[in-house]
CSV table of C-alpha atoms in Angstrom, one decimal:
chain,number,residue,atom,x,y,z
A,7,MET,CA,-26.8,26.3,42.8
A,8,LEU,CA,-26.1,26.0,39.1
A,9,ILE,CA,-26.9,28.2,36.1
A,10,ALA,CA,-29.1,26.4,33.5
A,11,ARG,CA,-31.2,27.0,30.4
A,12,VAL,CA,-34.8,25.7,30.1
A,13,ILE,CA,-35.0,23.5,27.0
A,14,GLY,CA,-38.3,21.8,27.3
A,15,GLU,CA,-41.1,20.3,29.4
A,16,LEU,CA,-41.8,16.7,30.6
A,17,VAL,CA,-45.3,15.5,30.4
A,18,SER,CA,-46.6,12.7,32.8
A,19,THR,CA,-50.2,12.0,33.6
A,20,HIS,CA,-49.6,9.0,35.9
A,21,LYS,CA,-47.5,10.6,38.6
A,22,HIS,CA,-47.1,11.3,42.4
A,23,LYS,CA,-50.2,13.3,43.5
A,24,SER,CA,-48.0,16.1,44.9
A,25,HIS,CA,-46.7,16.8,41.4
A,26,VAL,CA,-50.1,17.5,39.9
A,27,GLY,CA,-50.4,21.1,38.6
A,28,ARG,CA,-46.6,21.6,38.6
A,29,LYS,CA,-44.5,22.2,35.5
A,30,ALA,CA,-41.6,19.7,35.2
A,31,LEU,CA,-39.0,21.5,33.2
A,32,ILE,CA,-36.2,19.9,31.2
A,33,VAL,CA,-33.1,22.1,32.0
A,34,GLN,CA,-29.6,22.0,30.7
A,35,PRO,CA,-26.9,23.1,33.2
A,36,LEU,CA,-24.4,25.6,31.8
A,37,ASP,CA,-20.9,26.8,32.5
A,38,LEU,CA,-20.2,30.5,33.0
A,39,ASP,CA,-19.4,30.9,29.3
A,40,GLY,CA,-22.8,29.4,28.3
A,41,THR,CA,-21.6,26.0,27.2
A,42,ASP,CA,-23.3,22.8,28.3
A,43,ARG,CA,-22.2,21.4,31.7
A,44,GLY,CA,-23.0,17.7,31.8
A,45,ASP,CA,-26.4,16.4,30.7
A,46,ALA,CA,-30.0,17.8,31.0
A,47,VAL,CA,-32.0,17.1,34.2
A,48,ILE,CA,-35.7,17.5,35.2
A,49,ALA,CA,-36.6,20.3,37.7
A,50,LEU,CA,-39.9,21.5,39.1
A,51,ASP,CA,-40.7,25.1,38.4
A,52,ALA,CA,-41.0,27.6,41.3
A,53,VAL,CA,-40.9,30.9,39.3
A,54,ASP,CA,-43.0,30.3,36.2
A,55,ALA,CA,-39.9,30.0,33.9
A,56,GLY,CA,-40.3,29.0,30.2
A,57,VAL,CA,-38.3,27.5,27.3
A,58,GLY,CA,-35.2,29.7,26.5
A,59,ASP,CA,-34.9,31.3,30.0
A,60,ARG,CA,-31.6,31.3,31.7
A,61,VAL,CA,-32.3,30.2,35.3
A,62,LEU,CA,-30.9,29.5,38.8
A,63,LEU,CA,-31.2,25.8,39.6
A,64,VAL,CA,-31.1,24.2,43.0
A,65,THR,CA,-30.1,20.5,43.0
A,66,GLU,CA,-30.7,19.2,46.5
A,67,GLY,CA,-33.9,17.6,47.8
A,68,PHE,CA,-34.6,19.4,51.0
A,69,SER,CA,-34.0,22.8,49.4
A,70,ALA,CA,-36.0,21.9,46.3
A,71,MET,CA,-39.0,20.8,48.4
A,72,THR,CA,-38.9,24.0,50.3
A,73,SER,CA,-38.9,26.1,47.1
A,74,VAL,CA,-42.3,25.0,45.9
A,75,GLY,CA,-44.0,25.4,49.3
A,76,ARG,CA,-45.0,21.8,49.5
A,77,PRO,CA,-43.0,20.0,52.2
A,78,GLU,CA,-44.8,16.8,51.4
A,79,SER,CA,-43.7,16.8,47.7
A,80,PRO,CA,-40.8,14.7,46.6
A,81,ILE,CA,-38.6,16.9,44.4
A,82,ASP,CA,-34.8,17.0,44.2
A,83,MET,CA,-34.3,19.8,41.7
A,84,ALA,CA,-36.1,23.1,41.3
A,85,VAL,CA,-35.9,26.4,39.2
A,86,LEU,CA,-35.7,29.3,41.7
A,87,GLY,CA,-35.0,32.4,39.7
A,88,ILE,CA,-34.6,33.9,36.2
A,89,ILE,CA,-31.1,35.3,35.7
A,90,ASP,CA,-30.7,38.9,34.6
A,91,ARG,CA,-26.9,38.9,34.4
A,92,LEU,CA,-23.6,37.7,35.8
A,93,ASP,CA,-21.2,40.3,37.1
A,94,LEU,CA,-17.7,38.7,36.9
A,95,ASP,CA,-14.4,40.0,38.4
A,96,PRO,CA,-13.1,42.3,35.6
A,97,LEU,CA,-9.6,40.8,36.2
A,98,LEU,CA,-11.1,37.6,34.7
A,99,GLY,CA,-11.7,39.3,31.3
A,100,THR,CA,-15.3,39.0,30.3
A,101,ALA,CA,-17.9,41.1,32.1
A,102,LEU,CA,-20.9,39.0,30.9
A,103,PRO,CA,-20.8,35.6,29.4
A,104,LYS,CA,-23.1,35.1,26.4
A,105,LEU,CA,-25.5,32.3,26.0
A,106,LYS,CA,-25.3,30.3,22.9
B,19,MET,CA,-34.9,14.3,38.8
B,20,LEU,CA,-33.7,12.0,36.0
B,21,ILE,CA,-35.4,10.1,33.2
B,22,ALA,CA,-34.9,6.3,33.5
B,23,ARG,CA,-36.2,3.0,32.2
B,24,VAL,CA,-37.3,0.1,34.4
B,25,ILE,CA,-35.2,-3.0,33.5
B,26,GLY,CA,-35.9,-5.4,36.4
B,27,GLU,CA,-36.7,-6.0,40.0
B,28,LEU,CA,-34.5,-6.8,43.0
B,29,VAL,CA,-35.6,-9.6,45.4
B,30,SER,CA,-34.6,-9.5,49.0
B,31,THR,CA,-36.3,-11.4,51.8
B,32,HIS,CA,-34.0,-10.4,54.7
B,33,LYS,CA,-34.3,-6.6,54.6
B,34,HIS,CA,-35.2,-3.5,56.7
B,35,LYS,CA,-38.8,-3.9,57.9
B,36,SER,CA,-40.0,-0.6,56.3
B,37,HIS,CA,-39.1,-2.0,52.9
B,38,VAL,CA,-41.5,-5.0,53.2
B,39,GLY,CA,-44.3,-4.9,50.7
B,40,ARG,CA,-42.4,-2.4,48.4
B,41,LYS,CA,-41.1,-3.1,45.0
B,42,ALA,CA,-37.4,-2.4,44.6
B,43,LEU,CA,-37.0,-1.6,40.9
B,44,ILE,CA,-33.8,-1.8,38.9
B,45,VAL,CA,-33.7,1.3,36.8
B,46,GLN,CA,-31.4,2.6,34.1
B,47,PRO,CA,-31.0,6.4,33.9
B,48,LEU,CA,-31.3,7.8,30.4
B,49,ASP,CA,-30.2,10.8,28.4
B,50,LEU,CA,-32.8,12.8,26.5
B,51,ASP,CA,-32.1,10.7,23.3
B,52,GLY,CA,-32.7,7.5,25.2
B,53,THR,CA,-29.1,6.3,25.5
B,54,ASP,CA,-27.9,5.0,28.9
B,55,ARG,CA,-26.6,7.6,31.3
B,56,GLY,CA,-24.2,6.0,33.8
B,57,ASP,CA,-25.1,2.6,35.4
B,58,ALA,CA,-28.3,1.2,36.7
B,59,VAL,CA,-29.5,1.9,40.3
B,60,ILE,CA,-32.1,0.5,42.7
B,61,ALA,CA,-35.2,2.7,43.4
B,62,LEU,CA,-38.4,2.1,45.4
B,63,ASP,CA,-41.6,2.2,43.4
B,64,ALA,CA,-44.2,4.9,44.3
B,65,VAL,CA,-46.5,4.7,41.2
B,66,ASP,CA,-46.7,1.0,40.4
B,67,ALA,CA,-44.3,1.1,37.4
B,68,GLY,CA,-43.2,-2.1,35.6
B,69,VAL,CA,-40.4,-3.4,33.4
B,70,GLY,CA,-40.1,-1.3,30.2
B,71,ASP,CA,-41.8,1.8,31.5
B,72,ARG,CA,-40.0,5.1,31.0
B,73,VAL,CA,-40.1,6.9,34.4
B,74,LEU,CA,-39.3,10.0,36.4
B,75,LEU,CA,-36.6,9.1,39.1
B,76,VAL,CA,-35.9,11.1,42.2
B,77,THR,CA,-32.3,10.5,43.5
B,78,GLU,CA,-32.2,12.2,46.9
B,79,GLY,CA,-33.0,10.6,50.3
B,80,PHE,CA,-35.3,13.1,52.0
B,81,SER,CA,-37.4,13.4,48.8
B,82,ALA,CA,-37.5,9.7,48.1
B,83,MET,CA,-38.7,8.9,51.7
B,84,THR,CA,-41.5,11.4,51.3
B,85,SER,CA,-42.6,9.9,48.0
B,86,VAL,CA,-43.6,6.6,49.4
B,87,GLY,CA,-45.5,8.1,52.4
B,88,ARG,CA,-43.3,6.4,55.0
B,89,PRO,CA,-41.1,8.9,56.7
B,90,GLU,CA,-39.5,6.2,58.8
B,91,SER,CA,-38.4,4.3,55.7
B,92,PRO,CA,-34.7,4.5,54.6
B,93,ILE,CA,-34.8,5.1,50.8
B,94,ASP,CA,-32.6,7.3,48.6
B,95,MET,CA,-34.1,6.8,45.2
B,96,ALA,CA,-37.8,6.4,44.1
B,97,VAL,CA,-39.8,6.2,40.9
B,98,LEU,CA,-42.4,9.1,41.0
B,99,GLY,CA,-44.1,9.1,37.6
B,100,ILE,CA,-44.5,7.4,34.3
B,101,ILE,CA,-43.5,9.6,31.4
B,102,ASP,CA,-45.9,10.2,28.5
B,103,ARG,CA,-43.6,12.4,26.5
B,104,LEU,CA,-40.9,15.1,26.4
B,105,ASP,CA,-41.7,18.4,24.7
B,106,LEU,CA,-38.3,19.9,23.6
B,107,ASP,CA,-37.6,23.4,22.3
B,108,PRO,CA,-38.2,23.0,18.5
B,109,LEU,CA,-35.0,25.0,17.9
B,110,LEU,CA,-33.2,22.0,19.3
B,111,GLY,CA,-34.4,19.8,16.4
B,112,THR,CA,-36.1,16.7,17.7
B,113,ALA,CA,-39.6,17.0,19.1
B,114,LEU,CA,-39.6,13.7,20.9
B,115,PRO,CA,-36.6,11.6,21.7
B,116,LYS,CA,-37.1,7.9,21.0
B,117,LEU,CA,-36.3,5.1,23.5
B,118,LYS,CA,-34.1,2.3,22.2
C,13,MET,CA,-29.7,2.5,46.4
C,14,LEU,CA,-26.8,0.5,45.1
C,15,ILE,CA,-25.9,-3.2,45.0
C,16,ALA,CA,-22.7,-4.0,46.9
C,17,ARG,CA,-20.6,-6.8,48.4
C,18,VAL,CA,-19.4,-6.8,52.0
C,19,ILE,CA,-15.6,-7.2,51.9
C,20,GLY,CA,-14.5,-6.4,55.5
C,21,GLU,CA,-15.0,-4.5,58.7
C,22,LEU,CA,-13.6,-1.3,60.1
C,23,VAL,CA,-12.4,-1.2,63.7
C,24,SER,CA,-12.4,2.0,65.6
C,25,THR,CA,-12.3,2.3,69.4
C,26,HIS,CA,-12.1,6.1,69.7
C,27,LYS,CA,-15.3,7.2,67.9
C,28,HIS,CA,-18.6,9.1,68.1
C,29,LYS,CA,-20.6,7.6,71.0
C,30,SER,CA,-23.6,6.9,68.8
C,31,HIS,CA,-21.5,4.4,66.7
C,32,VAL,CA,-20.6,2.3,69.7
C,33,GLY,CA,-22.0,-1.2,69.3
C,34,ARG,CA,-22.6,-0.8,65.6
C,35,LYS,CA,-20.7,-2.8,62.9
C,36,ALA,CA,-19.0,-0.5,60.3
C,37,LEU,CA,-18.8,-2.6,57.2
C,38,ILE,CA,-16.4,-2.1,54.3
C,39,VAL,CA,-18.5,-2.6,51.2
C,40,GLN,CA,-17.6,-2.6,47.5
C,41,PRO,CA,-20.4,-1.2,45.2
C,42,LEU,CA,-21.1,-3.4,42.2
C,43,ASP,CA,-22.6,-3.1,38.7
C,44,LEU,CA,-25.4,-5.5,37.6
C,45,ASP,CA,-22.9,-7.9,36.2
C,46,GLY,CA,-21.0,-8.1,39.5
C,47,THR,CA,-17.9,-6.1,38.5
C,48,ASP,CA,-16.7,-3.3,40.9
C,49,ARG,CA,-18.3,0.1,40.6
C,50,GLY,CA,-16.0,2.7,41.9
C,51,ASP,CA,-14.1,2.2,45.1
C,52,ALA,CA,-15.1,0.7,48.5
C,53,VAL,CA,-16.9,2.8,51.1
C,54,ILE,CA,-17.8,2.4,54.8
C,55,ALA,CA,-21.5,1.7,55.8
C,56,LEU,CA,-23.2,1.0,59.1
C,57,ASP,CA,-25.0,-2.4,59.3
C,58,ALA,CA,-28.8,-2.5,59.8
C,59,VAL,CA,-29.5,-6.1,58.9
C,60,ASP,CA,-26.6,-8.1,60.4
C,61,ALA,CA,-24.8,-8.7,57.1
C,62,GLY,CA,-21.4,-10.3,57.0
C,63,VAL,CA,-18.3,-10.7,54.7
C,64,GLY,CA,-19.3,-12.1,51.3
C,65,ASP,CA,-23.0,-11.1,51.4
C,66,ARG,CA,-24.4,-9.2,48.4
C,67,VAL,CA,-26.3,-6.3,49.9
C,68,LEU,CA,-28.6,-3.3,49.3
C,69,LEU,CA,-26.7,-0.1,50.1
C,70,VAL,CA,-28.3,3.3,50.9
C,71,THR,CA,-25.9,6.2,50.3
C,72,GLU,CA,-27.6,9.3,51.7
C,73,GLY,CA,-27.4,10.6,55.2
C,74,PHE,CA,-31.0,11.2,56.3
C,75,SER,CA,-32.0,7.8,55.0
C,76,ALA,CA,-29.0,6.0,56.5
C,77,MET,CA,-29.7,7.6,60.0
C,78,THR,CA,-33.3,6.4,59.8
C,79,SER,CA,-32.3,2.9,58.9
C,80,VAL,CA,-30.5,2.1,62.1
C,81,GLY,CA,-33.2,3.6,64.3
C,82,ARG,CA,-31.0,6.3,65.9
C,83,PRO,CA,-31.9,9.7,64.6
C,84,GLU,CA,-29.1,11.2,66.6
C,85,SER,CA,-26.4,9.1,65.0
C,86,PRO,CA,-24.3,10.6,62.2
C,87,ILE,CA,-24.2,8.0,59.4
C,88,ASP,CA,-24.3,8.6,55.6
C,89,MET,CA,-24.3,5.0,54.3
C,90,ALA,CA,-26.0,1.9,55.6
C,91,VAL,CA,-26.6,-1.7,54.6
C,92,LEU,CA,-30.4,-2.3,54.4
C,93,GLY,CA,-31.0,-5.7,53.0
C,94,ILE,CA,-29.4,-8.9,51.8
C,95,ILE,CA,-30.1,-9.6,48.2
C,96,ASP,CA,-31.6,-12.9,47.1
C,97,ARG,CA,-31.6,-12.3,43.3
C,98,LEU,CA,-32.0,-9.7,40.6
C,99,ASP,CA,-34.8,-10.4,38.0
C,100,LEU,CA,-33.8,-8.6,34.8
C,101,ASP,CA,-35.9,-7.9,31.7
C,102,PRO,CA,-35.5,-11.1,29.6
C,103,LEU,CA,-35.0,-8.9,26.5
C,104,LEU,CA,-31.8,-7.8,28.1
C,105,GLY,CA,-30.3,-11.3,27.9
C,106,THR,CA,-29.1,-12.5,31.2
C,107,ALA,CA,-31.7,-13.5,33.8
C,108,LEU,CA,-29.3,-13.3,36.8
C,109,PRO,CA,-25.9,-11.6,36.9
C,110,LYS,CA,-23.3,-13.6,38.7
C,111,LEU,CA,-21.0,-12.3,41.4
C,112,LYS,CA,-17.3,-12.7,40.9
D,28,MET,CA,-16.7,21.9,52.9
D,29,LEU,CA,-14.5,23.1,50.1
D,30,ILE,CA,-12.1,26.0,49.7
D,31,ALA,CA,-13.2,28.5,47.0
D,32,ARG,CA,-12.5,32.0,45.6
D,33,VAL,CA,-15.3,34.5,45.0
D,34,ILE,CA,-15.2,35.6,41.3
D,35,GLY,CA,-18.4,37.4,40.7
D,36,GLU,CA,-22.1,38.0,41.6
D,37,LEU,CA,-25.3,36.7,40.0
D,38,VAL,CA,-28.1,39.2,39.5
D,39,SER,CA,-31.7,38.1,39.3
D,40,THR,CA,-34.8,40.3,39.9
D,41,HIS,CA,-37.5,37.6,39.3
D,42,LYS,CA,-36.6,35.0,41.9
D,43,HIS,CA,-37.9,33.0,44.9
D,44,LYS,CA,-39.0,35.5,47.6
D,45,SER,CA,-36.7,34.1,50.3
D,46,HIS,CA,-33.6,35.0,48.2
D,47,VAL,CA,-34.5,38.7,48.1
D,48,GLY,CA,-31.8,40.8,49.8
D,49,ARG,CA,-29.3,38.0,49.7
D,50,LYS,CA,-26.1,38.1,47.6
D,51,ALA,CA,-25.7,35.2,45.2
D,52,LEU,CA,-22.0,34.8,44.7
D,53,ILE,CA,-20.2,33.1,41.8
D,54,VAL,CA,-17.5,31.0,43.4
D,55,GLN,CA,-14.7,28.9,42.0
D,56,PRO,CA,-13.8,25.8,44.1
D,57,LEU,CA,-10.0,25.4,44.5
D,58,ASP,CA,-7.5,22.7,45.3
D,59,LEU,CA,-5.1,23.1,48.2
D,60,ASP,CA,-2.5,24.6,45.8
D,61,GLY,CA,-4.9,27.3,44.6
D,62,THR,CA,-5.7,25.7,41.2
D,63,ASP,CA,-9.3,25.5,40.0
D,64,ARG,CA,-11.2,22.4,41.1
D,65,GLY,CA,-14.1,21.7,38.7
D,66,ASP,CA,-16.3,24.5,37.5
D,67,ALA,CA,-17.7,27.6,39.2
D,68,VAL,CA,-21.0,27.4,41.2
D,69,ILE,CA,-23.5,29.8,42.8
D,70,ALA,CA,-23.6,30.1,46.6
D,71,LEU,CA,-25.5,32.4,48.9
D,72,ASP,CA,-23.4,34.7,51.1
D,73,ALA,CA,-23.6,34.3,54.9
D,74,VAL,CA,-20.5,36.3,56.0
D,75,ASP,CA,-20.4,39.3,53.7
D,76,ALA,CA,-17.7,38.0,51.4
D,77,GLY,CA,-16.6,39.9,48.2
D,78,VAL,CA,-14.9,39.3,44.9
D,79,GLY,CA,-11.3,38.0,45.4
D,80,ASP,CA,-11.9,36.6,48.9
D,81,ARG,CA,-10.8,33.0,49.6
D,82,VAL,CA,-13.7,31.4,51.4
D,83,LEU,CA,-15.1,28.3,53.0
D,84,LEU,CA,-17.9,26.8,50.9
D,85,VAL,CA,-20.6,24.4,52.2
D,86,THR,CA,-22.2,22.4,49.4
D,87,GLU,CA,-25.2,20.6,50.9
D,88,GLY,CA,-28.8,21.9,51.1
D,89,PHE,CA,-29.8,21.4,54.7
D,90,SER,CA,-26.5,22.9,56.0
D,91,ALA,CA,-26.6,25.8,53.6
D,92,MET,CA,-30.2,26.7,54.6
D,93,THR,CA,-29.2,26.7,58.2
D,94,SER,CA,-26.2,29.0,57.5
D,95,VAL,CA,-28.2,32.0,56.4
D,96,GLY,CA,-30.8,31.7,59.3
D,97,ARG,CA,-33.8,31.2,57.0
D,98,PRO,CA,-35.0,27.6,57.2
D,99,GLU,CA,-37.7,28.4,54.7
D,100,SER,CA,-35.1,29.4,52.1
D,101,PRO,CA,-34.1,27.0,49.3
D,102,ILE,CA,-30.3,27.1,49.1
D,103,ASP,CA,-27.9,24.3,48.4
D,104,MET,CA,-24.5,26.1,48.7
D,105,ALA,CA,-23.4,28.9,51.0
D,106,VAL,CA,-20.2,30.8,51.9
D,107,LEU,CA,-19.6,30.3,55.6
D,108,GLY,CA,-16.2,31.9,56.3
D,109,ILE,CA,-13.3,33.9,55.0
D,110,ILE,CA,-10.1,31.9,55.1
D,111,ASP,CA,-7.0,33.4,56.8
D,112,ARG,CA,-4.6,30.5,56.2
D,113,LEU,CA,-4.2,26.8,55.8
D,114,ASP,CA,-1.7,25.0,58.1
D,115,LEU,CA,-0.5,21.9,56.4
D,116,ASP,CA,1.5,19.0,57.8
D,117,PRO,CA,5.1,20.1,57.4
D,118,LEU,CA,6.0,16.6,56.2
D,119,LEU,CA,3.9,17.5,53.1
D,120,GLY,CA,6.3,20.3,52.1
D,121,THR,CA,4.5,23.6,51.7
D,122,ALA,CA,3.3,25.4,54.8
D,123,LEU,CA,0.8,27.6,53.0
D,124,PRO,CA,-0.5,27.1,49.4
D,125,LYS,CA,-0.6,30.4,47.4
D,126,LEU,CA,-3.6,31.5,45.5
D,127,LYS,CA,-3.1,32.3,41.9
E,15,MET,CA,-18.5,7.2,55.1
E,16,LEU,CA,-14.9,7.3,53.8
E,17,ILE,CA,-11.5,6.6,55.2
E,18,ALA,CA,-9.2,9.7,55.3
E,19,ARG,CA,-6.0,11.1,56.7
E,20,VAL,CA,-5.8,14.4,58.5
E,21,ILE,CA,-3.2,16.6,56.7
E,22,GLY,CA,-3.7,20.1,58.2
E,23,GLU,CA,-6.0,22.6,59.7
E,24,LEU,CA,-7.9,25.6,58.2
E,25,VAL,CA,-7.7,28.9,60.0
E,26,SER,CA,-10.6,31.5,59.7
E,27,THR,CA,-11.3,34.3,62.1
E,28,HIS,CA,-14.3,35.8,60.2
E,29,LYS,CA,-16.7,32.9,60.0
E,30,HIS,CA,-20.2,31.7,60.8
E,31,LYS,CA,-20.7,32.0,64.6
E,32,SER,CA,-21.6,28.3,65.0
E,33,HIS,CA,-18.1,27.3,63.8
E,34,VAL,CA,-16.3,29.3,66.5
E,35,GLY,CA,-14.3,27.0,68.8
E,36,ARG,CA,-14.4,24.1,66.3
E,37,LYS,CA,-11.4,22.7,64.5
E,38,ALA,CA,-11.7,22.7,60.7
E,39,LEU,CA,-9.5,19.9,59.6
E,40,ILE,CA,-8.0,19.5,56.1
E,41,VAL,CA,-8.5,15.8,55.3
E,42,GLN,CA,-7.4,13.7,52.4
E,43,PRO,CA,-9.8,10.8,51.5
E,44,LEU,CA,-8.0,7.5,50.9
E,45,ASP,CA,-8.6,4.2,49.1
E,46,LEU,CA,-8.3,0.9,51.0
E,47,ASP,CA,-4.6,0.6,50.1
E,48,GLY,CA,-3.8,4.1,51.5
E,49,THR,CA,-3.5,5.9,48.2
E,50,ASP,CA,-5.2,9.3,47.7
E,51,ARG,CA,-8.8,9.2,46.6
E,52,GLY,CA,-9.7,12.5,44.9
E,53,ASP,CA,-8.7,15.8,46.5
E,54,ALA,CA,-8.6,17.0,50.0
E,55,VAL,CA,-11.7,18.5,51.7
E,56,ILE,CA,-12.5,20.5,54.9
E,57,ALA,CA,-14.3,18.7,57.8
E,58,LEU,CA,-15.2,19.7,61.3
E,59,ASP,CA,-13.7,17.6,64.1
E,60,ALA,CA,-16.0,15.6,66.4
E,61,VAL,CA,-13.4,13.4,68.1
E,62,ASP,CA,-10.3,15.5,68.7
E,63,ALA,CA,-8.3,14.1,65.8
E,64,GLY,CA,-5.0,15.5,64.8
E,65,VAL,CA,-2.6,15.7,61.9
E,66,GLY,CA,-1.5,12.2,60.8
E,67,ASP,CA,-4.5,10.4,62.2
E,68,ARG,CA,-6.4,8.0,59.9
E,69,VAL,CA,-10.0,8.8,60.4
E,70,LEU,CA,-13.6,8.0,59.5
E,71,LEU,CA,-15.2,10.8,57.5
E,72,VAL,CA,-18.9,11.5,57.1
E,73,THR,CA,-19.7,13.5,53.9
E,74,GLU,CA,-23.3,14.5,54.2
E,75,GLY,CA,-24.8,17.6,55.8
E,76,PHE,CA,-27.5,16.4,58.0
E,77,SER,CA,-25.3,13.6,59.4
E,78,ALA,CA,-22.3,16.0,59.9
E,79,MET,CA,-24.4,18.6,61.8
E,80,THR,CA,-25.6,15.8,64.1
E,81,SER,CA,-22.1,14.6,64.8
E,82,VAL,CA,-21.0,17.8,66.5
E,83,GLY,CA,-24.1,18.2,68.6
E,84,ARG,CA,-25.1,21.6,67.2
E,85,PRO,CA,-28.1,21.2,65.0
E,86,GLU,CA,-27.9,24.9,64.1
E,87,SER,CA,-24.4,24.6,62.7
E,88,PRO,CA,-23.9,24.5,59.0
E,89,ILE,CA,-21.4,21.6,58.3
E,90,ASP,CA,-21.4,19.1,55.5
E,91,MET,CA,-18.4,17.0,56.5
E,92,ALA,CA,-17.1,15.8,59.9
E,93,VAL,CA,-14.5,13.5,61.4
E,94,LEU,CA,-16.4,10.9,63.4
E,95,GLY,CA,-13.8,8.3,64.5
E,96,ILE,CA,-10.1,7.4,64.6
E,97,ILE,CA,-9.5,4.2,62.8
E,98,ASP,CA,-7.6,1.3,64.6
E,99,ARG,CA,-7.5,-1.1,61.7
E,100,LEU,CA,-9.4,-2.5,58.7
E,101,ASP,CA,-10.2,-6.3,58.7
E,102,LEU,CA,-10.5,-7.3,55.0
E,103,ASP,CA,-11.8,-10.6,53.6
E,104,PRO,CA,-8.7,-12.9,53.6
E,105,LEU,CA,-9.8,-14.0,50.1
E,106,LEU,CA,-8.9,-10.5,49.0
E,107,GLY,CA,-5.2,-10.9,49.9
E,108,THR,CA,-4.1,-8.2,52.3
E,109,ALA,CA,-5.2,-8.3,55.9
E,110,LEU,CA,-4.4,-4.7,56.6
E,111,PRO,CA,-3.7,-1.9,54.1
E,112,LYS,CA,-0.8,0.3,55.0
E,113,LEU,CA,-0.8,4.0,55.0
E,114,LYS,CA,1.8,5.8,53.0
């Protein structure tokens, strides 16, 4: 799984029927220090996350389909949790990376 | 999932029987600002998309097979939706990225 | 899926029993203009393709296993079709990329 | 699978119900010589590993879900083993890479 | 699938129960000319391969789990065959790439 920040929402009216009623979030993967990691992707929401939340992102199809409780729904990325904090090995310096 | 633009169609007469009657679209993945993201790929069509449409692309096999309603069909990428718009966090500047 | 060209065959006598009687093709993924895209990979053949053919390549395990009709066979890439032509958006310039 | 080192733990109270009671480890993939390999990722723990352990990391969804014995749990990375040592071909020089 | 060379073995006593009694090989993926392709990975052995063998490597979870005949075993890479030779298109020059 990856850490990511929700930065927006994708709107589509003509789409696969299984996606109806699901929020398609635009999420930006992050490194531990809160900097961008690659480019933004689209993930279905399984925990009612919103813009600005720092979230846990699953990036594999079978797992993502399971997360929203609809095995017949084609999804390859999903938001699974809202992150409270990261506890890093004190030997590594920072206790908690800050988000930009 | 990724955002992509349909740029063409692949024609193949000698192919796996499960692909018969399905459109194989040539799609170019895009970044949020509409610039190309890597190189074009081939995806099966699940929503009757056409050249020029901005679409939602799933890039994992199990999900893609589900999307076209044929579990016995080998597919690893599919077009799942036609995108109306992207609503981005206003703090990020642009409300709606434009396609080139 | 990706476009690729068959450039050879891999020969292995001591192998997983499910692969016996299957051709393991050496295929070179291609960009739309026919130039190499990354390095060659090994894919099982599902459509009796041969050296020189331009083919449709699936690169995910579950899909690839489905394509050869042996669910118990460990495969993560397969050749699914022989490509006749690519019809690209005329606005993009070239109607049909040539293979080198 | 990859070799990795556990460098921290992710804390999330608002998360998918299947993740409740599971440790979400922050792990840094490593090369054979113990240097970092790409960036850290989040993996569920299947062997009670802790900060500082050198571990075996599975990075695919279906496998990761199996590893924690909860098929209904969306996970795409898991820690499967604690590594004792690596026995490398003596022709390659070093018998055992050291961790930093 | 990829071509790889077995360069060592990983030893772990505290590991997932399904991995007990299985060899975890350290394998180096190779290009067609025998040079290294990225970094080494860990794969379970399905054909009793040993250090120095040139092998066929499957790199996807569902396929890898199938290859060792234990559907309940979390594996995402496996060694499926020992390679005898590669027959390349004569137009490409070399008939058989040599290993270093």
